[in-house]
């Protein structure tokens, strides 16, 4: 795998801006959930970096759990309405306050399907926190309760998001050079 510089068009959100916004989100979520039970649910794998930094920005006690989902037709750019659960939560969420932590909402199809599934498990409350929102690409109606940044319709990577499974470790969000994207998901 080549160095990421080969694929980087520009840095869209630098490290300090990411961290400053995550601190703000952490403070807001801490206020909103003060005195309440809270479970953060991270959708693997893209949300991992955001989850761990958001956890450090929270001052309220919280549990964490993980789900992995794949949309049908993985490897393609577009996701569809149905998702396959490849890793499910480790315990019951009935009666609990759930906050879904996502890296990016694009069409919204993935998160809409996950929300529909989790609703059937009768949580006390269910909210969505996404680092990035590609709002102009939205197809499904998704209520977003906490959003880091609304971004343009460009393929981004770094800070948990992958470019063909690599470069998730970068501390910033970069835009991929359009001519260097092999397959996008
Ligand atoms: P949606 O179902 O169309 O909202 O797709 C959401 C998923 O697509 C995200 O969780 C990412 O895995 C992936 N995705 C969408 N846009 C990008 C991008 O620009 N870079 C990397 N992954 C992306
Ligand atoms: Mg993802």
GROMACS .gro file of C-alpha atoms in nm, residues 104-180:
model
   77
  104UNK     CA    1  -2.027   0.950   0.830
  105UNK     CA    2  -2.385   0.955   0.707
  106UNK     CA    3  -2.404   0.956   0.331
  107UNK     CA    4  -2.727   0.824   0.172
  108UNK     CA    5  -2.849   0.751   0.526
  109UNK     CA    6  -2.958   0.400   0.427
  110UNK     CA    7  -2.723   0.222   0.668
  111UNK     CA    8  -2.815   0.422   0.973
  112UNK     CA    9  -3.187   0.415   0.885
  113UNK     CA   10  -3.179   0.035   0.879
  114UNK     CA   11  -2.984   0.016   1.206
  115UNK     CA   12  -3.227   0.258   1.373
  116UNK     CA   13  -3.525   0.052   1.257
  117UNK     CA   14  -3.367  -0.263   1.398
  118UNK     CA   15  -3.277  -0.107   1.732
  119UNK     CA   16  -3.626   0.041   1.773
  120UNK     CA   17  -3.765  -0.313   1.777
  121UNK     CA   18  -3.554  -0.382   2.089
  122UNK     CA   19  -3.747  -0.122   2.288
  123UNK     CA   20  -3.478   0.116   2.413
  124UNK     CA   21  -3.578   0.405   2.642
  125UNK     CA   22  -3.437   0.648   2.385
  126UNK     CA   23  -3.239   0.633   2.063
  127UNK     CA   24  -3.032   0.918   1.920
  128UNK     CA   25  -2.769   0.961   1.649
  129UNK     CA   26  -2.430   1.127   1.671
  130UNK     CA   27  -2.229   1.149   1.349
  131UNK     CA   28  -1.893   1.309   1.296
  132UNK     CA   29  -1.959   1.385   0.929
  133UNK     CA   30  -2.278   1.450   0.735
  134UNK     CA   31  -2.276   1.443   0.353
  135UNK     CA   32  -2.616   1.608   0.364
  136UNK     CA   33  -2.664   1.662  -0.009
  137UNK     CA   34  -2.644   1.285  -0.076
  138UNK     CA   35  -2.925   1.191   0.163
  139UNK     CA   36  -3.189   0.944   0.043
  140UNK     CA   37  -3.335   0.808   0.367
  141UNK     CA   38  -3.487   1.031   0.633
  142UNK     CA   39  -3.251   1.017   0.930
  143UNK     CA   40  -3.285   1.230   1.243
  144UNK     CA   41  -2.935   1.351   1.338
  145UNK     CA   42  -2.916   1.470   1.697
  146UNK     CA   43  -2.545   1.556   1.710
  147UNK     CA   44  -2.331   1.637   1.406
  148UNK     CA   45  -1.964   1.728   1.390
  149UNK     CA   46  -1.939   1.872   1.040
  150UNK     CA   47  -2.156   1.893   0.729
  151UNK     CA   48  -1.924   1.818   0.436
  152UNK     CA   49  -1.952   1.841   0.056
  153UNK     CA   50  -2.009   1.539  -0.167
  154UNK     CA   51  -1.647   1.428  -0.197
  155UNK     CA   52  -1.486   1.099  -0.096
  156UNK     CA   53  -1.302   1.146   0.233
  157UNK     CA   54  -1.065   0.929   0.433
  158UNK     CA   55  -0.864   0.932   0.754
  159UNK     CA   56  -0.970   0.952   1.119
  160UNK     CA   57  -1.137   0.611   1.104
  161UNK     CA   58  -1.258   0.630   0.743
  162UNK     CA   59  -1.076   0.409   0.500
  163UNK     CA   60  -0.948   0.430   0.151
  164UNK     CA   61  -0.965   0.067   0.040
  165UNK     CA   62  -0.926  -0.038   0.407
  166UNK     CA   63  -0.608   0.165   0.465
  167UNK     CA   64  -0.524   0.504   0.613
  168UNK     CA   65  -0.784   0.493   0.892
  169UNK     CA   66  -0.506   0.600   1.131
  170UNK     CA   67  -0.460   0.953   0.993
  171UNK     CA   68  -0.547   1.216   1.255
  172UNK     CA   69  -0.727   1.442   1.003
  173UNK     CA   70  -1.003   1.408   0.741
  174UNK     CA   71  -0.865   1.425   0.389
  175UNK     CA   72  -1.028   1.437   0.047
  176UNK     CA   73  -0.923   1.161  -0.191
  177UNK     CA   74  -0.795   1.249  -0.535
  178UNK     CA   75  -1.079   1.150  -0.771
  179UNK     CA   76  -0.835   0.986  -1.014
  180UNK     CA   77  -0.685   0.761  -0.745
   0.00000   0.00000   0.00000
